[in-house]
JSON list of C-alpha atoms in Angstrom, two decimals:
[
{"chain": "A", "resi": 1, "resn": "MET", "atom": "CA", "xyz": [-17.41, -3.09, -12.18]},
{"chain": "A", "resi": 2, "resn": "SER", "atom": "CA", "xyz": [-18.08, -4.88, -8.35]},
{"chain": "A", "resi": 3, "resn": "ALA", "atom": "CA", "xyz": [-16.34, -4.69, -5.15]},
{"chain": "A", "resi": 4, "resn": "THR", "atom": "CA", "xyz": [-17.26, -7.28, -3.97]},
{"chain": "A", "resi": 5, "resn": "SER", "atom": "CA", "xyz": [-15.07, -9.87, -4.04]},
{"chain": "A", "resi": 6, "resn": "GLY", "atom": "CA", "xyz": [-15.38, -14.03, -3.46]},
{"chain": "A", "resi": 7, "resn": "GLY", "atom": "CA", "xyz": [-15.89, -15.63, -6.12]},
{"chain": "A", "resi": 8, "resn": "PRO", "atom": "CA", "xyz": [-17.95, -18.37, -7.70]},
{"chain": "A", "resi": 9, "resn": "GLU", "atom": "CA", "xyz": [-19.30, -18.26, -3.97]},
{"chain": "A", "resi": 10, "resn": "GLY", "atom": "CA", "xyz": [-19.37, -14.59, -3.43]},
{"chain": "A", "resi": 11, "resn": "THR", "atom": "CA", "xyz": [-21.83, -14.58, -6.81]},
{"chain": "A", "resi": 12, "resn": "ALA", "atom": "CA", "xyz": [-24.58, -15.10, -4.96]},
{"chain": "A", "resi": 13, "resn": "THR", "atom": "CA", "xyz": [-23.97, -12.56, -2.15]},
{"chain": "A", "resi": 14, "resn": "GLN", "atom": "CA", "xyz": [-23.03, -10.19, -5.18]},
{"chain": "A", "resi": 15, "resn": "ASN", "atom": "CA", "xyz": [-25.40, -7.10, -3.70]},
{"chain": "A", "resi": 16, "resn": "ALA", "atom": "CA", "xyz": [-27.17, -8.28, -0.62]},
{"chain": "A", "resi": 17, "resn": "GLY", "atom": "CA", "xyz": [-26.04, -5.54, 1.30]},
{"chain": "A", "resi": 18, "resn": "GLU", "atom": "CA", "xyz": [-27.57, -3.57, -1.37]},
{"chain": "A", "resi": 19, "resn": "ARG", "atom": "CA", "xyz": [-30.83, -5.87, -1.52]},
{"chain": "A", "resi": 20, "resn": "LEU", "atom": "CA", "xyz": [-31.01, -4.73, 2.47]},
{"chain": "A", "resi": 21, "resn": "GLY", "atom": "CA", "xyz": [-31.26, -1.79, 1.48]},
{"chain": "A", "resi": 22, "resn": "LEU", "atom": "CA", "xyz": [-27.55, -0.48, 2.94]},
{"chain": "A", "resi": 23, "resn": "LYS", "atom": "CA", "xyz": [-25.75, 2.59, 1.78]},
{"chain": "A", "resi": 24, "resn": "THR", "atom": "CA", "xyz": [-22.81, 4.29, 1.85]},
{"chain": "A", "resi": 25, "resn": "GLY", "atom": "CA", "xyz": [-22.01, 6.46, 5.13]},
{"chain": "A", "resi": 26, "resn": "MET", "atom": "CA", "xyz": [-24.26, 4.19, 6.80]},
{"chain": "A", "resi": 27, "resn": "VAL", "atom": "CA", "xyz": [-23.34, 2.32, 10.55]},
{"chain": "A", "resi": 28, "resn": "VAL", "atom": "CA", "xyz": [-24.14, -1.18, 10.80]},
{"chain": "A", "resi": 29, "resn": "GLN", "atom": "CA", "xyz": [-23.97, -3.00, 13.70]},
{"chain": "A", "resi": 30, "resn": "GLU", "atom": "CA", "xyz": [-23.09, -6.42, 14.06]},
{"chain": "A", "resi": 31, "resn": "LEU", "atom": "CA", "xyz": [-24.46, -8.46, 16.31]},
{"chain": "A", "resi": 32, "resn": "GLY", "atom": "CA", "xyz": [-24.21, -12.76, 17.17]},
{"chain": "A", "resi": 33, "resn": "TRP", "atom": "CA", "xyz": [-21.17, -13.08, 15.52]},
{"chain": "A", "resi": 34, "resn": "ASP", "atom": "CA", "xyz": [-20.30, -16.61, 15.24]},
{"chain": "A", "resi": 35, "resn": "GLU", "atom": "CA", "xyz": [-17.45, -19.19, 13.53]},
{"chain": "A", "resi": 36, "resn": "ASP", "atom": "CA", "xyz": [-20.79, -20.18, 10.69]},
{"chain": "A", "resi": 37, "resn": "VAL", "atom": "CA", "xyz": [-21.30, -16.51, 9.83]},
{"chain": "A", "resi": 38, "resn": "ASP", "atom": "CA", "xyz": [-21.23, -16.50, 6.00]},
{"chain": "A", "resi": 39, "resn": "ASP", "atom": "CA", "xyz": [-18.20, -14.32, 5.48]},
{"chain": "A", "resi": 40, "resn": "ALA", "atom": "CA", "xyz": [-19.02, -13.28, 1.96]},
{"chain": "A", "resi": 41, "resn": "LEU", "atom": "CA", "xyz": [-22.20, -12.16, 2.90]},
{"chain": "A", "resi": 42, "resn": "ARG", "atom": "CA", "xyz": [-20.09, -10.50, 5.16]},
{"chain": "A", "resi": 43, "resn": "VAL", "atom": "CA", "xyz": [-17.89, -7.95, 2.93]},
{"chain": "A", "resi": 44, "resn": "SER", "atom": "CA", "xyz": [-20.81, -7.27, 0.82]},
{"chain": "A", "resi": 45, "resn": "ILE", "atom": "CA", "xyz": [-22.03, -5.75, 2.94]},
{"chain": "A", "resi": 46, "resn": "GLU", "atom": "CA", "xyz": [-19.66, -3.71, 4.71]},
{"chain": "A", "resi": 47, "resn": "ASP", "atom": "CA", "xyz": [-18.50, -2.92, 0.71]},
{"chain": "A", "resi": 48, "resn": "THR", "atom": "CA", "xyz": [-21.54, -1.18, 0.39]},
{"chain": "A", "resi": 49, "resn": "ILE", "atom": "CA", "xyz": [-21.51, 0.60, 3.55]},
{"chain": "A", "resi": 50, "resn": "ASP", "atom": "CA", "xyz": [-18.00, 1.55, 2.66]},
{"chain": "A", "resi": 51, "resn": "ALA", "atom": "CA", "xyz": [-16.47, 0.81, 6.04]},
{"chain": "A", "resi": 52, "resn": "ASP", "atom": "CA", "xyz": [-16.41, -2.16, 8.97]},
{"chain": "A", "resi": 53, "resn": "MET", "atom": "CA", "xyz": [-19.28, -3.50, 10.60]},
{"chain": "A", "resi": 54, "resn": "VAL", "atom": "CA", "xyz": [-19.22, -2.54, 14.47]},
{"chain": "A", "resi": 55, "resn": "ASP", "atom": "CA", "xyz": [-19.90, -4.34, 17.25]},
{"chain": "A", "resi": 56, "resn": "GLY", "atom": "CA", "xyz": [-22.01, -4.33, 20.91]},
{"chain": "A", "resi": 57, "resn": "ASP", "atom": "CA", "xyz": [-19.15, -2.42, 22.51]},
{"chain": "A", "resi": 58, "resn": "TYR", "atom": "CA", "xyz": [-19.40, 1.26, 19.93]},
{"chain": "A", "resi": 59, "resn": "GLY", "atom": "CA", "xyz": [-21.47, 2.58, 22.35]},
{"chain": "A", "resi": 60, "resn": "ASN", "atom": "CA", "xyz": [-23.18, 5.35, 19.86]},
{"chain": "A", "resi": 61, "resn": "VAL", "atom": "CA", "xyz": [-25.89, 5.99, 17.52]},
{"chain": "A", "resi": 62, "resn": "VAL", "atom": "CA", "xyz": [-26.14, 2.86, 13.83]},
{"chain": "A", "resi": 63, "resn": "ASP", "atom": "CA", "xyz": [-28.40, 3.16, 11.63]},
{"chain": "A", "resi": 64, "resn": "CYS", "atom": "CA", "xyz": [-29.02, -0.34, 11.75]},
{"chain": "A", "resi": 65, "resn": "VAL", "atom": "CA", "xyz": [-28.38, -4.33, 13.37]},
{"chain": "A", "resi": 66, "resn": "LEU", "atom": "CA", "xyz": [-27.66, -6.92, 11.37]},
{"chain": "A", "resi": 67, "resn": "LEU", "atom": "CA", "xyz": [-28.35, -10.01, 14.59]},
{"chain": "A", "resi": 68, "resn": "TRP", "atom": "CA", "xyz": [-27.91, -13.65, 13.38]},
{"chain": "A", "resi": 69, "resn": "TRP", "atom": "CA", "xyz": [-29.34, -16.04, 14.76]},
{"chain": "A", "resi": 70, "resn": "ARG", "atom": "CA", "xyz": [-29.95, -19.66, 15.35]},
{"chain": "A", "resi": 71, "resn": "GLU", "atom": "CA", "xyz": [-32.28, -21.68, 17.49]},
{"chain": "A", "resi": 72, "resn": "ALA", "atom": "CA", "xyz": [-30.23, -22.41, 20.09]},
{"chain": "A", "resi": 73, "resn": "ASP", "atom": "CA", "xyz": [-29.02, -18.62, 20.76]},
{"chain": "A", "resi": 74, "resn": "GLY", "atom": "CA", "xyz": [-31.58, -18.32, 23.52]},
{"chain": "A", "resi": 75, "resn": "ASP", "atom": "CA", "xyz": [-34.39, -15.81, 24.21]},
{"chain": "A", "resi": 76, "resn": "LEU", "atom": "CA", "xyz": [-35.07, -14.24, 20.77]},
{"chain": "A", "resi": 77, "resn": "VAL", "atom": "CA", "xyz": [-36.98, -11.69, 22.63]},
{"chain": "A", "resi": 78, "resn": "ASP", "atom": "CA", "xyz": [-34.20, -10.39, 24.54]},
{"chain": "A", "resi": 79, "resn": "ALA", "atom": "CA", "xyz": [-31.97, -10.26, 22.08]},
{"chain": "A", "resi": 80, "resn": "LEU", "atom": "CA", "xyz": [-34.40, -8.06, 19.91]},
{"chain": "A", "resi": 81, "resn": "VAL", "atom": "CA", "xyz": [-34.65, -5.87, 23.49]},
{"chain": "A", "resi": 82, "resn": "ASP", "atom": "CA", "xyz": [-30.30, -5.81, 22.75]},
{"chain": "A", "resi": 83, "resn": "SER", "atom": "CA", "xyz": [-30.42, -4.80, 19.39]},
{"chain": "A", "resi": 84, "resn": "LEU", "atom": "CA", "xyz": [-32.73, -1.52, 19.89]},
{"chain": "A", "resi": 85, "resn": "THR", "atom": "CA", "xyz": [-30.60, -0.64, 22.41]},
{"chain": "A", "resi": 86, "resn": "ASP", "atom": "CA", "xyz": [-27.80, 1.49, 19.90]},
{"chain": "A", "resi": 87, "resn": "LEU", "atom": "CA", "xyz": [-30.13, 1.79, 17.22]},
{"chain": "A", "resi": 88, "resn": "VAL", "atom": "CA", "xyz": [-31.20, 5.06, 15.78]},
{"chain": "A", "resi": 89, "resn": "ALA", "atom": "CA", "xyz": [-35.66, 5.98, 15.65]},
{"chain": "A", "resi": 90, "resn": "GLY", "atom": "CA", "xyz": [-36.25, 4.53, 12.40]},
{"chain": "A", "resi": 91, "resn": "GLY", "atom": "CA", "xyz": [-33.51, 1.94, 11.65]},
{"chain": "A", "resi": 92, "resn": "GLU", "atom": "CA", "xyz": [-34.64, -1.46, 10.48]},
{"chain": "A", "resi": 93, "resn": "ILE", "atom": "CA", "xyz": [-32.83, -5.13, 12.12]},
{"chain": "A", "resi": 94, "resn": "TRP", "atom": "CA", "xyz": [-31.64, -7.21, 9.61]},
{"chain": "A", "resi": 95, "resn": "LEU", "atom": "CA", "xyz": [-32.49, -10.92, 11.46]},
{"chain": "A", "resi": 96, "resn": "LEU", "atom": "CA", "xyz": [-29.79, -12.93, 10.08]},
{"chain": "A", "resi": 97, "resn": "THR", "atom": "CA", "xyz": [-31.62, -17.34, 10.75]},
{"chain": "A", "resi": 98, "resn": "PRO", "atom": "CA", "xyz": [-29.89, -20.36, 8.67]},
{"chain": "A", "resi": 99, "resn": "LYS", "atom": "CA", "xyz": [-32.68, -20.84, 5.98]},
{"chain": "A", "resi": 100, "resn": "VAL", "atom": "CA", "xyz": [-34.51, -24.23, 6.36]},
{"chain": "A", "resi": 101, "resn": "GLY", "atom": "CA", "xyz": [-32.63, -27.61, 6.92]},
{"chain": "A", "resi": 102, "resn": "ARG", "atom": "CA", "xyz": [-29.77, -26.61, 7.63]},
{"chain": "A", "resi": 103, "resn": "PRO", "atom": "CA", "xyz": [-28.24, -26.32, 11.60]},
{"chain": "A", "resi": 104, "resn": "GLY", "atom": "CA", "xyz": [-30.13, -23.53, 13.62]},
{"chain": "A", "resi": 105, "resn": "THR", "atom": "CA", "xyz": [-32.60, -23.48, 12.07]},
{"chain": "A", "resi": 106, "resn": "VAL", "atom": "CA", "xyz": [-35.30, -21.01, 13.49]},
{"chain": "A", "resi": 107, "resn": "ASP", "atom": "CA", "xyz": [-39.24, -21.22, 12.77]},
{"chain": "A", "resi": 108, "resn": "PRO", "atom": "CA", "xyz": [-40.82, -18.35, 11.24]},
{"chain": "A", "resi": 109, "resn": "ALA", "atom": "CA", "xyz": [-43.72, -18.39, 13.90]},
{"chain": "A", "resi": 110, "resn": "ASP", "atom": "CA", "xyz": [-40.98, -17.96, 16.32]},
{"chain": "A", "resi": 111, "resn": "VAL", "atom": "CA", "xyz": [-39.49, -14.63, 14.84]},
{"chain": "A", "resi": 112, "resn": "ALA", "atom": "CA", "xyz": [-43.76, -13.61, 14.33]},
{"chain": "A", "resi": 113, "resn": "GLU", "atom": "CA", "xyz": [-44.51, -14.55, 18.18]},
{"chain": "A", "resi": 114, "resn": "ALA", "atom": "CA", "xyz": [-41.37, -12.96, 19.14]},
{"chain": "A", "resi": 115, "resn": "ALA", "atom": "CA", "xyz": [-41.31, -9.13, 17.01]},
{"chain": "A", "resi": 116, "resn": "PRO", "atom": "CA", "xyz": [-44.26, -7.95, 19.54]},
{"chain": "A", "resi": 117, "resn": "VAL", "atom": "CA", "xyz": [-43.11, -8.34, 21.98]},
{"chain": "A", "resi": 118, "resn": "ALA", "atom": "CA", "xyz": [-40.00, -6.61, 21.63]},
{"chain": "A", "resi": 119, "resn": "GLY", "atom": "CA", "xyz": [-41.14, -3.78, 20.24]},
{"chain": "A", "resi": 120, "resn": "LEU", "atom": "CA", "xyz": [-41.09, -4.26, 16.07]},
{"chain": "A", "resi": 121, "resn": "SER", "atom": "CA", "xyz": [-42.96, -5.56, 13.37]},
{"chain": "A", "resi": 122, "resn": "THR", "atom": "CA", "xyz": [-41.72, -7.87, 10.34]},
{"chain": "A", "resi": 123, "resn": "THR", "atom": "CA", "xyz": [-41.74, -6.37, 7.53]},
{"chain": "A", "resi": 124, "resn": "THR", "atom": "CA", "xyz": [-40.16, -8.60, 4.37]},
{"chain": "A", "resi": 125, "resn": "THR", "atom": "CA", "xyz": [-38.50, -12.33, 4.30]},
{"chain": "A", "resi": 126, "resn": "ALA", "atom": "CA", "xyz": [-35.10, -12.32, 2.09]},
{"chain": "A", "resi": 127, "resn": "PRO", "atom": "CA", "xyz": [-33.01, -14.91, 1.14]},
{"chain": "A", "resi": 128, "resn": "VAL", "atom": "CA", "xyz": [-29.19, -12.76, 1.57]},
{"chain": "A", "resi": 129, "resn": "SER", "atom": "CA", "xyz": [-27.09, -16.29, 1.20]},
{"chain": "A", "resi": 130, "resn": "GLN", "atom": "CA", "xyz": [-27.04, -20.14, 0.32]},
{"chain": "A", "resi": 131, "resn": "ASP", "atom": "CA", "xyz": [-27.20, -20.44, 3.48]},
{"chain": "A", "resi": 132, "resn": "TRP", "atom": "CA", "xyz": [-28.72, -17.89, 5.63]},
{"chain": "A", "resi": 133, "resn": "SER", "atom": "CA", "xyz": [-31.54, -14.92, 5.62]},
{"chain": "A", "resi": 134, "resn": "ALA", "atom": "CA", "xyz": [-32.99, -11.98, 6.32]},
{"chain": "A", "resi": 135, "resn": "THR", "atom": "CA", "xyz": [-36.15, -11.02, 8.24]},
{"chain": "A", "resi": 136, "resn": "ARG", "atom": "CA", "xyz": [-36.58, -6.83, 8.07]},
{"chain": "A", "resi": 137, "resn": "LEU", "atom": "CA", "xyz": [-37.91, -5.54, 11.73]},
{"chain": "A", "resi": 138, "resn": "VAL", "atom": "CA", "xyz": [-38.76, -1.65, 12.26]},
{"chain": "A", "resi": 139, "resn": "ALA", "atom": "CA", "xyz": [-40.41, -0.55, 15.28]},
{"chain": "A", "resi": 140, "resn": "PRO", "atom": "CA", "xyz": [-44.06, 0.49, 14.47]},
{"chain": "A", "resi": 141, "resn": "LYS", "atom": "CA", "xyz": [-44.60, 4.06, 12.97]},
{"chain": "A", "resi": 142, "resn": "ALA", "atom": "CA", "xyz": [-45.43, 6.94, 15.71]},
{"chain": "A", "resi": 143, "resn": "ALA", "atom": "CA", "xyz": [-48.92, 7.80, 14.77]},
{"chain": "A", "resi": 144, "resn": "HIS", "atom": "CA", "xyz": [-49.37, 11.37, 13.82]}
]
């Protein structure tokens, strides 16, 4: 029994929200939206959290940030730092980038270089749809 719509195209992203570790009731902020985003993936995420994602004008703390990013979008470090603005302590950023061979592909080395400059660590990368991969970024845990 699935609440995800989308038919054959939606099957690739059917459980994407759950694969990203999202749960009902979480507040997810979406940044970097453009015409090329994967709508079936967005629907899957919103079905998982049972709410609409919020935008950059939300003005309150969020549990997770979903950042759509393409090679020509500008300075990734700046975008990652901006993504931290509303993120709750211990929250995570999912950086969504076009897969290799797709327009706008981001070199994984660029992500690996930008994350620590922004104060983040990369933990995992996973395909989440036909055209997009997701990289999980978190603030390093403070030493006890």
